[in-house]
Tab-separated table of C-alpha atoms in Angstrom:
chain	number	residue	atom	x	y	z
A	21	MET	CA	18.328	26.616	12.054
A	22	PRO	CA	20.421	25.175	14.890
A	23	LEU	CA	20.261	21.453	15.443
A	24	TYR	CA	18.136	22.059	18.524
A	25	VAL	CA	15.905	25.092	18.986
A	26	ASP	CA	16.300	25.762	22.679
A	27	ALA	CA	18.829	28.243	24.049
A	28	SER	CA	18.718	30.306	20.860
A	29	ALA	CA	14.915	30.350	20.997
A	30	LYS	CA	14.909	31.533	24.627
A	31	GLU	CA	17.252	34.365	23.748
A	32	ALA	CA	15.189	35.273	20.692
A	33	ILE	CA	11.977	35.423	22.746
A	34	LEU	CA	13.625	37.836	25.178
A	35	GLN	CA	15.004	40.004	22.397
A	36	SER	CA	11.776	40.009	20.396
A	37	ASN	CA	9.652	41.056	23.393
A	38	GLY	CA	6.876	38.732	22.256
A	39	GLU	CA	6.971	39.823	18.618
A	40	PRO	CA	7.470	37.333	15.737
A	41	TYR	CA	11.070	36.560	14.735
A	42	GLU	CA	12.582	34.536	11.933
A	43	VAL	CA	15.180	31.780	11.756
A	44	LEU	CA	16.783	30.968	8.419
A	45	ALA	CA	17.623	27.282	8.020
A	46	PRO	CA	19.103	25.176	5.223
A	47	ASP	CA	15.661	23.717	4.497
A	48	GLY	CA	13.672	26.960	4.667
A	49	ARG	CA	12.562	30.004	6.621
A	50	TYR	CA	10.868	29.644	10.006
A	51	VAL	CA	8.834	32.404	11.664
A	52	PHE	CA	8.388	31.850	15.405
A	53	VAL	CA	5.592	33.380	17.466
A	54	SER	CA	5.185	33.142	21.228
A	55	SER	CA	2.459	35.581	22.296
A	56	PRO	CA	-1.211	34.502	22.541
A	57	LYS	CA	-2.150	37.199	20.031
A	58	TYR	CA	-0.025	35.832	17.198
A	59	ILE	CA	-0.694	32.198	18.106
A	60	LYS	CA	-4.401	32.887	17.703
A	61	GLU	CA	-3.730	34.447	14.297
A	62	LEU	CA	-1.970	31.276	13.158
A	63	ASP	CA	-4.721	29.072	14.527
A	64	SER	CA	-7.416	31.160	12.850
A	65	ALA	CA	-5.782	31.162	9.412
A	66	PRO	CA	-7.634	28.969	6.869
A	67	ASP	CA	-6.101	25.589	6.053
A	68	THR	CA	-5.819	26.726	2.439
A	69	ILE	CA	-3.268	29.341	3.566
A	70	LEU	CA	-1.438	27.892	6.601
A	71	SER	CA	-1.451	24.102	6.739
A	72	LEU	CA	-0.488	21.747	9.566
A	73	GLN	CA	-0.941	18.832	7.198
A	74	ALA	CA	1.548	20.232	4.682
A	75	ALA	CA	4.104	20.768	7.440
A	76	ALA	CA	3.621	17.190	8.681
A	77	LYS	CA	3.992	15.918	5.138
A	78	GLN	CA	7.346	17.664	4.831
A	79	MET	CA	8.483	16.343	8.217
A	80	LEU	CA	7.488	12.697	7.746
A	81	GLN	CA	7.939	12.284	3.975
A	82	PRO	CA	5.103	9.700	3.830
A	83	MET	CA	5.650	8.963	0.140
A	84	TYR	CA	8.881	7.229	1.149
A	85	THR	CA	8.263	6.199	4.776
A	86	MET	CA	4.566	5.173	4.773
A	87	HIS	CA	4.222	2.954	1.721
A	88	ALA	CA	3.647	5.759	-0.829
A	89	PHE	CA	1.077	7.638	1.250
A	90	ASN	CA	0.708	10.868	-0.753
A	91	TRP	CA	-1.618	12.867	1.469
A	92	PHE	CA	-3.008	16.257	0.492
A	93	ASP	CA	-1.494	19.496	1.763
A	94	ARG	CA	-4.876	20.745	2.940
A	95	ARG	CA	-6.552	19.028	5.866
A	96	GLY	CA	-10.051	17.803	5.134
A	97	THR	CA	-9.657	17.303	1.390
A	98	GLU	CA	-10.574	13.636	1.910
A	99	GLY	CA	-12.561	14.179	5.109
A	100	VAL	CA	-11.560	14.511	8.759
A	101	GLY	CA	-13.317	11.464	10.152
A	102	PHE	CA	-10.116	10.387	11.893
A	103	VAL	CA	-10.658	13.263	14.348
A	104	LYS	CA	-13.980	11.767	15.451
A	105	ALA	CA	-12.458	8.281	15.452
A	106	LEU	CA	-9.716	9.315	17.876
A	107	ARG	CA	-11.344	12.086	19.893
A	108	THR	CA	-14.776	10.508	20.363
A	109	MET	CA	-14.860	6.804	19.527
A	110	LEU	CA	-11.476	5.747	20.899
A	111	THR	CA	-11.880	7.948	23.977
A	112	SER	CA	-15.384	6.668	24.760
A	113	ASN	CA	-14.118	3.091	24.430
A	114	LEU	CA	-11.429	3.536	27.099
A	115	PRO	CA	-13.497	1.913	29.889
A	116	ALA	CA	-13.663	-1.236	27.753
A	117	ILE	CA	-9.958	-1.114	26.872
A	118	LEU	CA	-8.216	-0.180	30.110
A	119	PRO	CA	-8.919	-3.169	32.430
A	120	ASP	CA	-7.570	-5.716	29.933
A	121	LEU	CA	-4.755	-3.372	28.929
A	122	SER	CA	-3.633	-3.055	32.551
A	123	THR	CA	-3.362	-6.812	32.862
A	124	ILE	CA	-1.520	-7.162	29.549
A	125	ILE	CA	0.958	-4.380	30.372
A	126	ARG	CA	1.655	-5.713	33.852
A	127	ALA	CA	2.450	-9.188	32.516
A	128	ARG	CA	4.474	-7.908	29.544
A	129	PHE	CA	6.528	-5.553	31.713
A	130	GLU	CA	7.402	-8.408	34.034
A	131	ALA	CA	8.435	-10.642	31.114
A	132	ILE	CA	10.628	-7.947	29.520
A	133	HIS	CA	12.131	-7.053	32.886
A	134	ASP	CA	12.970	-10.672	33.704
A	135	SER	CA	14.825	-10.972	30.388
A	136	HIS	CA	17.339	-8.267	31.307
A	137	PRO	CA	20.757	-9.227	32.727
A	138	VAL	CA	21.702	-9.042	36.378
A	139	ILE	CA	24.865	-6.948	36.726
A	140	ASN	CA	26.530	-6.358	40.098
A	141	GLY	CA	23.520	-7.786	41.858
A	142	SER	CA	20.896	-5.649	40.074
A	143	ARG	CA	18.734	-6.312	37.041
A	144	GLN	CA	19.456	-3.390	34.713
A	145	SER	CA	16.830	-2.383	32.180
A	146	PRO	CA	17.329	-0.096	29.128
A	147	VAL	CA	14.238	1.905	29.950
A	148	PHE	CA	13.492	3.616	26.609
A	149	THR	CA	13.688	0.364	24.656
A	150	MET	CA	11.448	-1.261	27.237
A	151	ILE	CA	8.826	1.481	27.176
A	152	VAL	CA	8.648	1.605	23.380
A	153	LYS	CA	7.781	-2.115	23.376
A	154	LEU	CA	5.027	-1.537	25.936
A	155	VAL	CA	3.544	1.391	23.986
A	156	VAL	CA	3.604	-0.627	20.755
A	157	LEU	CA	1.752	-3.424	22.538
A	158	SER	CA	-0.759	-0.986	24.071
A	159	ASN	CA	-1.514	0.609	20.723
A	160	ALA	CA	-1.758	-2.715	18.915
A	161	VAL	CA	-4.359	-3.963	21.419
A	162	SER	CA	-6.289	-0.679	21.385
A	163	PHE	CA	-6.095	0.023	17.647
A	164	PHE	CA	-6.226	-3.430	16.068
A	165	GLY	CA	-7.342	-5.934	18.709
A	166	ASN	CA	-5.701	-8.909	20.389
A	167	ASP	CA	-5.281	-11.051	17.274
A	168	LEU	CA	-2.871	-8.676	15.544
A	169	ALA	CA	-1.187	-7.923	18.865
A	170	LYS	CA	-0.273	-11.637	19.010
A	171	ASN	CA	1.209	-11.606	15.482
A	172	GLU	CA	4.937	-11.552	16.278
A	173	THR	CA	6.064	-10.654	12.750
A	174	PHE	CA	3.665	-7.717	12.637
A	175	MET	CA	4.641	-6.536	16.132
A	176	GLU	CA	8.352	-6.630	15.357
A	177	SER	CA	7.820	-4.572	12.208
A	178	ALA	CA	5.408	-2.178	13.946
A	179	LEU	CA	8.123	-1.542	16.535
A	180	ALA	CA	10.916	-0.999	13.999
A	181	TYR	CA	8.684	1.053	11.687
A	182	VAL	CA	8.661	4.051	14.053
A	183	GLU	CA	12.437	4.474	14.155
A	184	GLU	CA	12.746	3.775	10.426
A	185	THR	CA	10.236	6.532	9.731
A	186	LEU	CA	12.146	9.018	11.882
A	187	ILE	CA	15.484	8.276	10.251
A	188	GLY	CA	14.172	7.882	6.700
A	189	ALA	CA	12.196	11.125	6.775
A	190	GLU	CA	15.182	13.105	8.055
A	191	ILE	CA	17.440	11.718	5.338
A	192	VAL	CA	15.005	12.723	2.586
A	193	ARG	CA	14.394	16.166	4.127
A	194	LEU	CA	18.108	16.957	4.173
A	195	LEU	CA	18.685	15.953	0.559
A	196	PRO	CA	18.716	18.594	-2.191
A	197	LYS	CA	15.200	18.805	-3.648
A	198	PHE	CA	16.263	17.853	-7.144
A	199	ILE	CA	17.590	14.487	-5.981
A	200	SER	CA	15.308	13.646	-3.031
A	201	PRO	CA	12.602	11.855	-5.127
A	202	VAL	CA	15.151	9.479	-6.677
A	203	LEU	CA	16.988	8.679	-3.459
A	204	GLY	CA	13.692	8.668	-1.558
A	205	ARG	CA	12.365	5.841	-3.737
A	206	ILE	CA	15.606	3.894	-3.270
A	207	LEU	CA	15.391	4.398	0.490
A	208	SER	CA	11.732	3.357	0.495
A	209	ARG	CA	12.592	0.022	-1.082
A	210	ARG	CA	15.170	-0.613	1.629
A	211	ILE	CA	12.783	0.196	4.484
A	212	LYS	CA	11.059	-3.161	4.758
A	213	ASN	CA	9.032	-2.780	7.934
A	214	GLN	CA	6.593	-0.288	6.431
A	215	GLU	CA	5.792	-2.947	3.830
A	216	VAL	CA	5.124	-5.595	6.484
A	217	VAL	CA	2.835	-3.257	8.434
A	218	TYR	CA	0.976	-2.250	5.282
A	219	ASN	CA	0.599	-5.771	3.907
A	220	THR	CA	-0.619	-7.086	7.266
A	221	LEU	CA	-3.280	-4.417	7.728
A	222	VAL	CA	-4.646	-4.252	4.179
A	223	PRO	CA	-6.397	-7.689	4.235
A	224	VAL	CA	-8.041	-6.759	7.538
A	225	ALA	CA	-9.237	-3.448	6.111
A	226	GLU	CA	-10.461	-5.199	2.965
A	227	GLN	CA	-12.563	-7.575	5.060
A	228	ARG	CA	-14.010	-4.660	7.046
A	229	CYS	CA	-14.947	-2.811	3.844
A	230	LEU	CA	-16.597	-5.968	2.532
A	231	GLU	CA	-18.586	-6.244	5.745
A	232	ARG	CA	-19.542	-2.581	5.421
A	233	ASP	CA	-20.940	-3.204	1.959
A	234	ARG	CA	-22.794	-6.336	3.092
A	235	LYS	CA	-24.343	-4.429	5.980
A	236	LYS	CA	-25.733	-1.852	3.535
A	237	LEU	CA	-27.493	-4.726	1.761
A	238	GLY	CA	-29.134	-5.830	4.995
A	239	HIS	CA	-26.812	-8.669	6.008
A	240	GLU	CA	-25.740	-9.230	9.574
A	241	THR	CA	-22.025	-8.522	10.107
A	242	PRO	CA	-19.639	-8.863	13.052
A	243	ARG	CA	-19.268	-5.912	15.424
A	244	HIS	CA	-15.759	-4.494	15.817
A	245	ALA	CA	-14.554	-1.872	18.296
A	246	ASP	CA	-11.118	-0.802	17.094
A	247	CYS	CA	-9.474	1.982	15.114
A	248	ILE	CA	-9.654	0.079	11.827
A	249	GLN	CA	-13.434	0.055	12.142
A	250	TRP	CA	-13.756	3.639	13.359
A	251	ILE	CA	-11.528	5.076	10.651
A	252	MET	CA	-13.595	3.226	8.044
A	253	GLU	CA	-16.931	4.284	9.531
A	254	THR	CA	-15.978	7.969	9.736
A	255	SER	CA	-14.652	8.242	6.187
A	256	PRO	CA	-16.814	10.376	3.834
A	257	ARG	CA	-20.126	8.670	3.021
A	258	ALA	CA	-20.190	10.092	-0.489
A	259	ASN	CA	-16.725	8.751	-1.228
A	260	PRO	CA	-15.810	6.002	1.291
A	261	TRP	CA	-12.134	5.335	1.806
A	262	THR	CA	-10.582	2.301	0.172
A	263	PRO	CA	-8.823	-0.331	2.308
A	264	MET	CA	-5.472	1.102	1.201
A	265	ARG	CA	-6.455	4.634	2.230
A	266	ILE	CA	-7.637	3.381	5.622
A	267	VAL	CA	-4.305	1.635	6.212
A	268	HIS	CA	-2.332	4.720	5.202
A	269	GLU	CA	-4.240	6.736	7.807
A	270	LEU	CA	-3.591	4.064	10.437
A	271	MET	CA	0.152	4.095	9.660
A	272	ALA	CA	0.337	7.859	10.180
A	273	ILE	CA	-1.611	7.657	13.445
A	274	TRP	CA	0.549	4.738	14.586
A	275	PHE	CA	3.775	6.675	14.154
A	276	GLY	CA	2.558	9.690	16.106
A	277	SER	CA	1.096	7.702	18.967
A	278	VAL	CA	4.138	5.468	19.537
A	279	HIS	CA	6.815	8.137	19.148
A	280	ALA	CA	5.381	10.829	21.421
A	281	VAL	CA	3.876	8.566	24.083
A	282	SER	CA	6.946	6.351	24.585
A	283	THR	CA	9.277	9.354	24.814
A	284	THR	CA	7.052	11.137	27.337
A	285	ILE	CA	6.708	8.053	29.551
A	286	THR	CA	10.463	7.468	29.501
A	287	PHE	CA	11.265	11.008	30.605
A	288	ALA	CA	8.634	10.715	33.359
A	289	ILE	CA	10.388	7.577	34.662
A	290	HIS	CA	13.699	9.456	34.632
A	291	ASP	CA	12.070	12.224	36.673
A	292	LEU	CA	10.557	9.788	39.172
A	293	CYS	CA	14.076	8.511	39.793
A	294	LEU	CA	15.536	12.010	40.063
A	295	HIS	CA	12.742	13.229	42.351
A	296	PRO	CA	11.869	10.170	44.461
A	297	GLU	CA	9.962	12.212	47.047
A	298	TYR	CA	7.002	12.206	44.647
A	299	LEU	CA	6.831	8.437	44.443
A	300	GLU	CA	4.896	7.690	47.638
A	301	PRO	CA	2.156	10.317	47.218
A	302	ILE	CA	1.573	9.179	43.624
A	303	ARG	CA	1.664	5.518	44.636
A	304	HIS	CA	-0.873	6.190	47.389
A	305	GLU	CA	-3.142	7.892	44.844
A	306	LEU	CA	-2.811	4.952	42.462
A	307	LEU	CA	-3.547	2.298	45.063
A	308	ALA	CA	-6.648	4.203	46.140
A	309	GLY	CA	-7.920	5.365	42.770
A	310	TYR	CA	-6.637	3.138	39.965
A	311	ALA	CA	-9.768	0.986	39.823
A	312	ASP	CA	-11.929	4.072	39.298
A	313	PHE	CA	-9.518	5.330	36.619
A	314	GLU	CA	-9.902	2.040	34.726
A	315	LYS	CA	-13.679	2.534	34.615
A	316	THR	CA	-13.518	6.041	33.119
A	317	GLY	CA	-10.033	6.828	31.787
A	318	LEU	CA	-10.163	9.920	34.022
A	319	GLY	CA	-8.661	10.946	37.345
A	320	LEU	CA	-5.309	10.403	39.101
A	321	PRO	CA	-4.569	14.158	39.274
A	322	LEU	CA	-1.179	13.818	40.994
A	323	LEU	CA	0.171	11.426	38.358
A	324	ASP	CA	-1.425	13.631	35.702
A	325	SER	CA	0.428	16.692	36.997
A	326	PHE	CA	3.718	14.815	37.299
A	327	ILE	CA	3.591	13.678	33.663
A	328	LYS	CA	2.661	17.198	32.551
A	329	GLU	CA	5.563	18.748	34.455
A	330	SER	CA	7.991	16.173	33.081
A	331	ALA	CA	6.792	16.945	29.545
A	332	ARG	CA	7.191	20.671	30.258
A	333	ILE	CA	10.806	20.269	31.367
A	334	THR	CA	11.780	17.762	28.634
A	335	PRO	CA	9.287	17.964	25.757
A	336	VAL	CA	9.559	15.631	22.792
A	337	GLU	CA	9.728	18.610	20.438
A	338	ALA	CA	11.130	22.131	20.785
A	339	GLN	CA	8.713	23.328	18.075
A	340	SER	CA	4.933	23.134	17.925
A	341	THR	CA	1.974	24.692	16.080
A	342	ARG	CA	3.752	23.999	12.792
A	343	ARG	CA	2.059	25.563	9.789
A	344	ALA	CA	3.421	25.555	6.230
A	345	ALA	CA	2.385	28.506	4.090
A	346	LEU	CA	0.495	27.334	0.991
A	347	ARG	CA	-0.266	30.952	0.087
A	348	PRO	CA	1.276	34.239	1.292
A	349	PHE	CA	0.185	35.250	4.788
A	350	THR	CA	0.830	38.389	6.850
A	351	LEU	CA	0.663	38.643	10.639
A	352	SER	CA	-0.883	41.741	12.193
A	353	ASP	CA	2.541	43.268	12.890
A	354	GLY	CA	3.426	43.083	9.190
A	355	THR	CA	5.618	39.943	9.343
A	356	LYS	CA	5.183	38.083	6.058
A	357	LEU	CA	5.133	34.373	5.380
A	358	ASN	CA	5.902	33.449	1.791
A	359	VAL	CA	4.829	30.199	0.140
A	360	GLY	CA	6.956	27.399	1.630
A	361	ASP	CA	7.802	29.282	4.843
A	362	TRP	CA	6.815	27.764	8.178
A	363	ALA	CA	5.209	29.374	11.209
A	364	CYS	CA	5.894	27.703	14.575
A	365	THR	CA	5.880	28.236	18.315
A	366	PRO	CA	9.147	27.655	20.248
A	367	VAL	CA	7.371	25.374	22.686
A	368	LYS	CA	10.262	24.411	24.968
A	369	ALA	CA	11.482	27.981	25.278
A	370	MET	CA	7.931	29.088	26.071
A	371	MET	CA	7.503	26.391	28.712
A	372	HIS	CA	10.739	27.571	30.338
A	373	ASN	CA	9.620	31.204	30.329
A	374	PRO	CA	9.048	32.683	33.830
A	375	ASP	CA	6.262	34.880	32.454
A	376	PHE	CA	4.219	31.726	31.889
A	377	PHE	CA	5.618	29.285	34.462
A	378	PRO	CA	6.964	30.506	37.832
A	379	GLU	CA	10.352	28.982	38.720
A	380	PRO	CA	10.456	27.542	35.195
A	381	LEU	CA	13.703	25.596	35.515
A	382	GLN	CA	12.689	23.977	38.812
A	383	PHE	CA	10.908	20.639	38.682
A	384	HIS	CA	7.633	20.799	40.608
A	385	GLY	CA	5.866	17.515	40.007
A	386	PHE	CA	2.578	18.771	41.442
A	387	ARG	CA	2.836	22.171	39.716
A	388	PHE	CA	-0.461	21.664	37.874
A	389	ALA	CA	-2.441	19.920	40.635
A	390	ASP	CA	-5.060	21.419	42.929
A	391	PRO	CA	-3.203	22.502	46.122
A	392	ALA	CA	-5.973	21.060	48.308
A	393	ILE	CA	-5.573	17.639	46.693
A	394	VAL	CA	-1.791	17.820	47.118
A	395	GLU	CA	-2.070	18.740	50.790
A	396	GLN	CA	-4.516	15.937	51.493
A	397	ALA	CA	-2.463	13.326	49.589
A	398	VAL	CA	0.850	14.289	51.141
A	399	ALA	CA	-0.621	14.374	54.656
A	400	ALA	CA	-1.978	10.852	54.183
A	401	VAL	CA	1.447	9.500	53.250
A	402	VAL	CA	4.104	11.683	54.863
A	403	GLY	CA	2.176	13.444	57.578
A	404	SER	CA	0.597	16.862	58.015
A	405	GLY	CA	2.731	19.978	57.727
A	406	THR	CA	4.957	18.618	54.942
A	407	ALA	CA	2.925	19.641	51.882
A	408	GLU	CA	4.821	22.936	51.560
A	409	LYS	CA	7.810	21.133	50.027
A	410	PHE	CA	5.548	20.051	47.156
A	411	LYS	CA	4.977	23.440	45.565
A	412	THR	CA	2.074	24.214	43.223
A	413	PRO	CA	3.332	27.494	41.717
A	414	GLN	CA	0.857	27.797	38.837
A	415	PRO	CA	-2.002	30.242	39.513
A	416	LYS	CA	-4.619	27.574	38.794
A	417	PRO	CA	-4.687	23.785	38.345
A	418	SER	CA	-4.851	22.205	34.886
A	419	LYS	CA	-4.888	18.772	33.277
A	420	LEU	CA	-2.384	17.074	30.999
A	421	THR	CA	-4.961	17.046	28.193
A	422	ASP	CA	-5.574	20.813	28.435
A	423	CYS	CA	-4.333	23.013	25.596
A	424	ASP	CA	-3.823	26.732	26.059
A	425	SER	CA	-1.684	29.548	24.661
A	426	THR	CA	1.427	28.554	26.657
A	427	TYR	CA	1.382	24.720	26.833
A	428	HIS	CA	1.690	23.321	23.302
A	429	VAL	CA	2.709	19.709	23.839
A	430	TRP	CA	-0.459	18.630	22.018
A	431	GLY	CA	-0.419	21.392	19.425
A	432	THR	CA	-2.681	24.414	19.416
A	433	GLY	CA	-6.344	25.338	19.265
A	434	ARG	CA	-8.541	23.658	16.680
A	435	MET	CA	-5.633	21.529	15.430
A	436	ALA	CA	-4.733	20.105	18.854
A	437	CYS	CA	-4.123	16.354	18.894
A	438	PRO	CA	-7.490	14.530	18.948
A	439	GLY	CA	-5.852	11.413	20.402
A	440	ARG	CA	-4.490	13.115	23.502
A	441	TYR	CA	-7.139	11.599	25.818
A	442	TYR	CA	-6.222	8.086	24.756
A	443	ALA	CA	-2.495	8.888	24.910
A	444	THR	CA	-2.821	10.274	28.431
A	445	ALA	CA	-4.721	7.178	29.571
A	446	VAL	CA	-2.023	4.861	28.146
A	447	MET	CA	0.690	6.867	29.909
A	448	LYS	CA	-1.170	6.462	33.192
A	449	VAL	CA	-1.667	2.720	32.652
A	450	ILE	CA	2.021	2.039	31.987
A	451	LEU	CA	3.366	4.375	34.664
A	452	GLY	CA	0.692	3.252	37.113
A	453	GLN	CA	1.520	-0.438	36.738
A	454	ILE	CA	5.213	0.310	37.213
A	455	ILE	CA	4.790	2.593	40.243
A	456	MET	CA	2.382	0.269	42.056
A	457	THR	CA	4.644	-2.747	41.585
A	458	TYR	CA	8.251	-1.522	41.573
A	459	ASP	CA	10.725	0.828	43.192
A	460	LEU	CA	12.925	2.685	40.701
A	461	GLU	CA	16.597	3.674	40.583
A	462	LEU	CA	18.311	5.481	37.725
A	463	LEU	CA	21.840	4.242	37.049
A	464	ASN	CA	24.659	6.650	36.206
A	465	LYS	CA	22.601	9.747	36.933
A	466	GLN	CA	25.439	11.994	35.825
A	467	ASP	CA	25.368	10.662	32.258
A	468	SER	CA	23.465	12.409	29.480
A	469	ARG	CA	19.938	10.994	29.306
A	470	TRP	CA	18.872	12.315	25.928
A	471	LEU	CA	20.101	13.260	22.496
A	472	THR	CA	18.830	16.039	20.270
A	473	TRP	CA	18.474	16.340	16.528
A	474	ARG	CA	17.062	19.502	14.984
A	475	SER	CA	13.920	20.171	17.040
A	476	THR	CA	13.526	16.656	18.486
A	477	MET	CA	14.630	15.371	21.896
A	478	LEU	CA	14.896	11.611	22.355
A	479	PRO	CA	15.873	9.492	25.388
A	480	ARG	CA	19.102	7.568	25.001
A	481	HIS	CA	18.714	3.828	24.597
A	482	SER	CA	21.759	3.381	26.865
A	483	THR	CA	20.066	4.869	29.954
A	484	LYS	CA	19.279	2.080	32.413
A	485	VAL	CA	16.915	1.847	35.372
A	486	VAL	CA	16.813	-0.770	38.122
A	487	PHE	CA	13.215	-1.824	38.835
A	488	THR	CA	12.937	-3.621	42.187
A	489	ARG	CA	9.696	-5.446	42.892
A	490	ARG	CA	7.990	-4.180	46.018
A	491	GLU	CA	6.859	-6.552	48.695
A	492	LYS	CA	3.103	-6.966	48.818
A	493	ASN	CA	1.461	-5.439	51.861
């Protein structure tokens, strides 16, 4: 497989005419599907045959990157309570989280920004590094509460843990299979931040499990509203998770939430700088509607569309809908998946396909918004008769959290990311606080803004943005 599945995937889609095609890579065989018909077949296959969890296990190598987390290949073997914890409990708690989170992010952004050097009269900020710190803080507050978010040792390790997991997992994946367990264990001992994260969270989880047991005996116990509590409460009643198992789950969720959210926000900031005409309509929407968003976690359709379009143009991953074959599987056209093969969708190539997205290589920040809302917002800021320059080429509006057969940023169907509502809200908090308070300028626009490795696209740490505080009206 090429280091980055992009141009080759586009060409393959055209040549295959929507039929499945294979890519042979050093680490295995990949079968790509791009039509709704075959995507539905993958999504409908039982977990005992095609497994997202087994594919994630191969990608992240949790035995070596997540403190010996040896999860099962089949989803649900130990329960799927985490889905309810993220999709229902965390999402319903957003109105309680967002007002405080907005204040925390605004103050932390200002502190990080003020620490950056002034060069040639401008304060230059390495934007990806900055955003990762803000996402780590957001997740720590939302997942674990303010006490752990104030633990500097834990926060430093929680920040470094994400990059260590990325690098460590790739090293183990590329090793010959006969030697990867030995070198994986050596690598695991050298990756210290996973140990700090684990050792910090385990005592908290132990206390929560003790409180759970005391509550069953009729004792009064403290009330907690965080992911530690929800993961514990949604574990199987017949076989409740141990504190260690709860922490392992939290470590896996932590990695996914920090990595994808920080990358998406960073690319959206790049695009705001490259397409500054969108800034005022979005800012106007934020100033008018941010308070209502804080109360519900919903709304801000122009910002929502802008983030979605940015993620369509520069997605974190070129692959999605990953499924590892645990047993042989045959698609309806006769294409066979053998044990160990992967099925995937070439998500970036699909999102750049004119059959799905008109003018696919053109950035239309309001592509997914309701045209009537766009016209009204633009008229309020720029004046009537100017909305036509903000095209909405999709046949119908959609939301960032929507999942369909062509937009796979969150995965596909029944396995779509259950935390996407929380993730979307955090993106809007961070971007909203920045847009309402600062003007933005991207330095050295001609330089490369990202690097690619295999199917992953990451912003460069060297890309800098000048954030200039706006004068208060």
